[in-house]
Short mmCIF file of C-alpha atoms in Angstrom, two decimals:
data_model
loop_
_atom_site.label_atom_id
_atom_site.label_comp_id
_atom_site.label_asym_id
_atom_site.label_seq_id
_atom_site.Cartn_x
_atom_site.Cartn_y
_atom_site.Cartn_z
CA PRO A 1 33.36 40.63 39.91
CA GLY A 2 32.36 38.88 36.86
CA GLY A 3 28.70 38.22 35.24
CA ALA A 4 26.30 41.07 34.80
CA ALA A 5 28.31 43.41 37.04
CA ASP A 6 31.37 42.85 34.62
CA ASP A 7 29.09 43.25 31.47
CA ALA A 8 27.79 46.68 32.66
CA LYS A 9 29.27 49.87 31.12
CA PRO A 10 30.92 51.14 33.14
CA SER A 11 31.37 47.94 34.96
CA LEU A 12 31.41 47.30 38.83
CA GLU A 13 34.73 46.97 40.39
CA ALA A 14 36.27 45.55 43.51
CA ASN A 15 35.63 48.12 46.55
CA ASP A 16 32.92 49.51 44.81
CA VAL A 17 29.89 50.50 47.19
CA VAL A 18 26.52 50.02 45.76
CA LEU A 19 24.09 52.68 47.23
CA SER A 20 20.81 51.94 45.42
CA VAL A 21 19.25 49.77 42.65
CA ASP A 22 16.35 51.48 40.87
CA GLY A 23 15.95 54.11 43.42
CA GLU A 24 15.91 51.52 46.06
CA GLU A 25 18.40 52.19 48.84
CA ILE A 26 20.96 49.34 49.64
CA LYS A 27 21.92 48.93 53.23
CA ASP A 28 23.97 45.72 53.16
CA ALA A 29 24.31 42.79 51.10
CA ASP A 30 21.53 40.74 52.26
CA ALA A 31 19.43 44.02 51.17
CA LEU A 32 21.09 43.74 47.75
CA ILE A 33 20.76 39.86 47.56
CA ALA A 34 17.02 39.89 48.50
CA LEU A 35 16.38 42.79 45.74
CA ALA A 36 18.21 40.81 43.19
CA ASP A 37 16.29 37.60 43.75
CA ARG A 38 12.71 39.69 43.89
CA VAL A 39 13.60 41.42 40.72
CA VAL A 40 14.31 38.30 38.60
CA ARG A 41 11.85 35.68 39.99
CA GLY A 42 9.89 34.18 37.37
CA ARG A 43 11.64 36.38 34.69
CA VAL A 44 12.68 34.69 31.48
CA GLU A 45 14.78 37.63 30.09
CA PRO A 46 17.28 39.80 31.91
CA LEU A 47 15.88 42.92 33.20
CA PRO A 48 17.84 46.31 33.08
CA VAL A 49 18.13 48.31 36.43
CA LEU A 50 19.83 51.67 37.42
CA VAL A 51 22.63 51.13 39.86
CA ALA A 52 24.15 54.10 41.86
CA PHE A 53 27.49 53.27 43.41
CA ASP A 54 30.36 55.00 45.04
CA ARG A 55 33.83 54.65 43.64
CA ARG A 56 36.54 56.50 45.67
CA GLY A 57 34.39 59.44 46.41
CA GLN A 58 32.55 59.53 42.95
CA ARG A 59 28.80 59.00 42.89
CA MET A 60 28.40 56.90 39.60
CA LEU A 61 25.47 55.45 37.68
CA THR A 62 25.47 52.25 35.65
CA VAL A 63 22.79 50.05 34.18
CA LEU A 64 22.83 46.11 34.89
CA GLU A 65 21.02 43.28 33.29
CA LEU A 66 19.52 41.33 36.35
CA GLY A 67 18.54 37.70 35.57
CA ARG A 68 20.09 35.58 33.20
CA PRO A 69 17.86 33.35 31.04
CA GLY A 70 18.19 29.63 32.33
CA LEU A 71 17.09 27.09 29.33
CA GLN A 72 17.27 28.60 26.05
CA ASP A 73 15.96 26.65 23.11
CA PRO A 74 16.54 28.63 19.89
CA GLY A 75 14.28 26.43 17.69
CA MET A 76 15.27 24.58 14.59
CA GLU A 77 16.10 26.05 11.40
CA ALA A 78 15.04 24.48 8.24
CA ARG A 79 17.12 21.36 7.29
CA LYS A 80 18.99 21.79 3.94
CA ALA A 81 21.01 19.55 1.76
CA TRP A 82 24.36 19.01 2.56
CA ILE A 83 27.26 16.98 1.57
CA PRO A 84 29.34 15.83 4.52
CA VAL A 85 32.78 17.17 3.76
CA THR A 86 34.74 20.33 4.82
CA VAL A 87 36.73 22.12 1.90
CA GLN A 88 39.27 25.05 1.43
CA ALA A 89 38.99 27.10 -1.50
CA ILE A 90 41.73 26.65 -4.32
CA THR A 91 43.98 29.90 -4.22
CA PRO A 92 45.74 31.00 -7.15
CA GLU A 93 48.95 30.04 -5.39
CA LEU A 94 47.66 26.67 -4.60
CA GLY A 95 46.12 25.93 -7.92
CA GLN A 96 49.71 26.46 -9.60
CA LYS A 97 51.07 23.84 -7.22
CA LEU A 98 48.42 21.44 -7.47
CA GLY A 99 49.09 21.39 -11.24
CA VAL A 100 45.52 23.18 -11.84
CA PRO A 101 46.63 26.61 -12.60
CA GLY A 102 43.68 29.28 -13.15
CA ARG A 103 41.10 27.11 -12.04
CA ALA A 104 38.56 28.01 -9.32
CA GLY A 105 37.21 25.32 -7.21
CA VAL A 106 37.66 23.92 -3.48
CA ARG A 107 39.88 20.97 -2.07
CA VAL A 108 38.23 18.52 -0.05
CA THR A 109 39.91 18.69 3.65
CA ARG A 110 37.65 16.38 5.61
CA VAL A 111 35.09 13.58 4.69
CA LEU A 112 32.62 13.03 7.63
CA GLY A 113 30.03 10.96 6.49
CA ARG A 114 28.61 7.62 4.36
CA SER A 115 27.33 9.64 1.61
CA ALA A 116 30.79 11.25 0.85
CA THR A 117 32.49 8.09 1.02
CA ALA A 118 29.90 6.14 -0.80
CA GLY A 119 30.13 8.87 -3.47
CA GLY A 120 33.87 8.05 -3.95
CA LEU A 121 35.23 11.74 -2.35
CA GLU A 122 38.62 11.49 -0.46
CA VAL A 123 40.49 14.21 1.24
CA GLY A 124 42.71 15.99 -1.59
CA ASP A 125 40.05 15.59 -4.06
CA LEU A 126 39.77 18.89 -6.07
CA ILE A 127 35.82 20.03 -7.03
CA PHE A 128 35.44 22.53 -9.60
CA ALA A 129 31.62 22.25 -10.61
CA ILE A 130 28.13 20.84 -9.35
CA ASP A 131 25.93 19.60 -12.20
CA GLY A 132 28.19 21.53 -14.29
CA ASP A 133 27.76 24.91 -12.28
CA PRO A 134 31.50 26.17 -11.77
CA VAL A 135 32.51 26.50 -8.02
CA GLU A 136 33.98 30.17 -8.04
CA ALA A 137 36.35 29.99 -5.27
CA THR A 138 39.84 31.28 -5.54
CA GLN A 139 40.15 33.11 -1.87
CA PRO A 140 40.30 31.51 1.38
CA SER A 141 37.13 33.21 2.64
CA GLU A 142 35.31 32.06 -0.24
CA ALA A 143 35.28 28.38 0.67
CA ASP A 144 31.48 28.45 1.77
CA VAL A 145 30.72 29.00 -2.06
CA PHE A 146 30.47 25.13 -2.34
CA ASP A 147 28.25 24.74 0.71
CA THR A 148 25.73 27.50 -0.56
CA MET A 149 25.67 25.85 -3.87
CA ILE A 150 24.71 22.49 -2.39
CA ARG A 151 21.95 24.10 0.11
CA GLN A 152 20.06 25.19 -2.95
CA ARG A 153 19.65 21.52 -4.24
CA LYS A 154 17.23 19.37 -2.63
CA ILE A 155 17.75 16.80 0.12
CA GLY A 156 17.81 13.08 -1.11
CA THR A 157 18.76 13.83 -4.71
CA THR A 158 22.10 12.99 -6.28
CA VAL A 159 24.64 15.62 -7.70
CA THR A 160 27.51 15.07 -10.38
CA LEU A 161 30.74 16.72 -8.79
CA ALA A 162 33.57 17.40 -11.48
CA THR A 163 36.72 16.39 -9.67
CA VAL A 164 40.32 16.04 -10.22
CA ARG A 165 42.41 13.45 -8.29
CA GLY A 166 45.96 13.75 -8.72
CA LYS A 167 46.07 14.22 -12.76
CA GLU A 168 42.89 12.19 -13.08
CA GLU A 169 39.52 14.15 -14.18
CA ARG A 170 36.54 12.23 -12.41
CA MET A 171 32.74 12.83 -12.67
CA VAL A 172 31.64 11.62 -8.85
CA LYS A 173 27.83 11.25 -8.11
CA VAL A 174 27.14 12.04 -4.54
CA PRO A 175 23.87 11.89 -2.70
CA LEU A 176 22.79 14.97 -0.71
CA GLU A 177 22.08 14.34 2.97
CA SER A 178 19.99 16.53 5.28
CA SER A 179 22.45 18.89 7.20
CA PRO A 180 22.91 18.44 10.68
CA ARG A 181 21.82 20.93 13.35
CA LEU A 182 24.13 23.97 13.73
CA ALA A 183 25.51 25.17 16.95
CA ARG A 184 23.20 28.26 16.81
CA GLU A 185 20.09 25.76 17.09
CA MET A 186 21.45 23.91 20.09
CA LYS A 187 19.88 24.75 23.44
CA LYS A 188 21.66 26.56 26.08
CA TYR A 189 22.15 27.14 29.57
CA GLU A 190 23.63 29.74 31.92
CA ASP A 191 24.44 28.89 35.38
CA PRO A 192 24.19 32.21 37.62
CA ASN A 193 26.12 30.93 40.55
CA PHE A 194 29.01 29.50 38.88
CA GLU A 195 29.21 31.93 35.95
CA PHE A 196 29.54 29.74 32.86
CA ARG A 197 27.34 29.25 29.79
CA VAL A 198 26.71 25.78 28.08
CA ARG A 199 24.88 24.47 25.02
CA ASP A 200 24.00 21.09 23.62
CA VAL A 201 26.57 19.44 21.64
CA ALA A 202 26.33 19.62 17.68
CA GLU A 203 27.60 17.22 15.42
CA MET A 204 30.32 19.32 14.09
CA ASP A 205 31.65 19.86 17.60
CA ARG A 206 32.10 16.20 17.88
CA VAL A 207 34.17 16.30 14.84
CA GLU A 208 35.93 19.26 15.85
CA LEU A 209 36.71 18.85 19.66
CA GLY A 210 37.31 14.88 18.96
CA VAL A 211 34.41 14.01 21.25
CA PRO A 212 33.55 10.31 20.55
CA ALA A 213 30.29 9.21 18.61
CA GLY A 214 27.92 8.53 21.60
CA GLU A 215 29.53 10.36 24.46
CA LYS A 216 27.20 12.39 26.20
CA GLY A 217 28.00 15.89 27.56
CA VAL A 218 27.36 19.68 27.09
CA LEU A 219 29.88 22.04 25.57
CA VAL A 220 31.23 25.21 27.47
CA GLU A 221 30.48 28.33 25.50
CA SER A 222 31.76 30.82 28.13
CA VAL A 223 33.40 31.51 31.32
CA ASN A 224 32.70 34.40 33.31
CA GLU A 225 36.26 35.97 34.67
CA GLY A 226 36.21 35.89 38.31
CA GLY A 227 33.49 33.49 38.70
CA TRP A 228 33.88 29.82 40.73
CA ALA A 229 34.00 28.17 37.18
CA ALA A 230 36.92 30.47 35.96
CA LEU A 231 38.97 30.28 39.15
CA ALA A 232 38.81 26.25 38.55
CA HIS A 233 40.11 26.68 35.20
CA LEU A 234 36.99 25.43 33.44
CA ALA A 235 37.43 26.72 29.86
CA ASP A 236 35.63 27.58 26.54
CA GLY A 237 35.45 24.52 24.44
CA ASP A 238 35.31 22.13 27.53
CA VAL A 239 32.77 19.32 27.17
CA ILE A 240 31.29 18.70 30.55
CA LEU A 241 30.44 14.84 31.10
CA ALA A 242 29.24 14.61 34.40
CA VAL A 243 28.69 16.74 37.68
CA GLN A 244 29.04 15.39 41.06
CA GLY A 245 29.39 11.97 39.40
CA ASP A 246 26.08 12.07 37.65
CA VAL A 247 26.34 12.23 33.82
CA VAL A 248 24.83 15.21 32.28
CA GLY A 249 23.65 14.23 28.44
CA ASP A 250 22.22 17.51 27.67
CA VAL A 251 21.71 21.18 29.16
CA ALA A 252 18.06 20.02 30.55
CA ALA A 253 20.00 17.50 32.89
CA LEU A 254 22.84 19.69 33.43
CA GLN A 255 20.37 22.35 34.48
CA LYS A 256 18.57 20.29 36.77
CA LYS A 257 21.71 19.10 38.45
CA MET A 258 22.94 22.62 39.02
CA GLU A 259 19.87 23.80 40.62
CA ALA A 260 20.16 20.56 43.00
CA VAL A 261 23.70 21.87 43.41
CA ALA A 262 22.34 25.42 44.48
CA ALA A 263 19.84 24.18 46.97
CA SER A 264 22.30 21.92 48.78
CA LYS A 265 25.10 24.33 48.77
CA PRO A 266 28.19 22.21 48.94
CA SER A 267 31.46 23.62 49.72
CA SER A 268 32.74 22.28 46.23
CA VAL A 269 31.38 20.81 42.91
CA VAL A 270 33.41 18.17 40.93
CA LEU A 271 33.11 18.07 36.96
CA HIS A 272 34.15 15.48 34.80
CA VAL A 273 35.58 17.28 31.73
CA ARG A 274 36.80 16.45 28.19
CA ARG A 275 39.14 18.86 26.78
CA GLY A 276 40.25 17.65 23.20
CA PHE A 277 41.40 13.90 23.66
CA ARG A 278 42.01 13.85 27.37
CA THR A 279 39.43 14.03 30.19
CA PHE A 280 39.91 15.02 33.82
CA PHE A 281 38.18 16.52 36.76
CA VAL A 282 37.52 20.06 37.72
CA GLU A 283 36.72 21.20 41.33
CA MET A 284 34.93 24.37 41.69
CA GLN A 285 35.61 25.80 45.14
CA THR A 286 32.23 27.71 46.30
CA GLY A 287 31.42 30.42 48.69
CA TRP A 288 27.65 30.52 49.41
CA SER A 289 27.72 33.12 52.26
CA GLY A 290 24.88 35.48 51.27
CA ARG A 291 23.42 33.58 48.36
#
């Protein structure tokens, strides 16, 4: 079934017969839809309800959370200092091959912003200390040690990095930027009809997913199995650029468009989608009967 029915434990399956919800008898599909609409109307958080159902002669119970929150704003976290690079830890094996045996630190794998470029950092640079403090990273899981050390500094100040490029020891001064908003800080929206969840695009999403700077859209976080979006092969990580030909620059715009779709109940809905470096159209077939 997908959605709340699929998330319940035990989940509802095809051919299960719903008998009652919170003690209220369900005589047909219209009665179930009317009850669900009444329960969730005006709510901003899901409401758990007790569902009695028949499964091949067994009288079973489960708890469903009816009513998904629509637009969610988790709020912004305090900005921290940041150097716009990504790094990997220098493992003992990697250090041996790079000519720096026994030294802990990180290797620059990507340069993202102007401050890192202005400071002279390049992909392949090895960083061993920040203002004289050693970067103690020797295992793959310790790569975030570098970011943690930087976050403890003040935005707008300059740090001195002890680096190696090739065989040359270098001291590099880099100004600290304000960190971009994180994925968990982005506003989110979950569509109850097409059963997919999206959020605003974070700066790192653009880098990792190949979304061009300035291109507007929303990132698909999840698609419920069996829903209309899943049947149309919309996938996690897709970026929705437009709905029915209208650009959706953020989740608020997408929510407004999807609410208009729900009101007009078209037989299909066309999304313009980016997946990696290519864009294409996804046509979601609908079945509004009883909704």
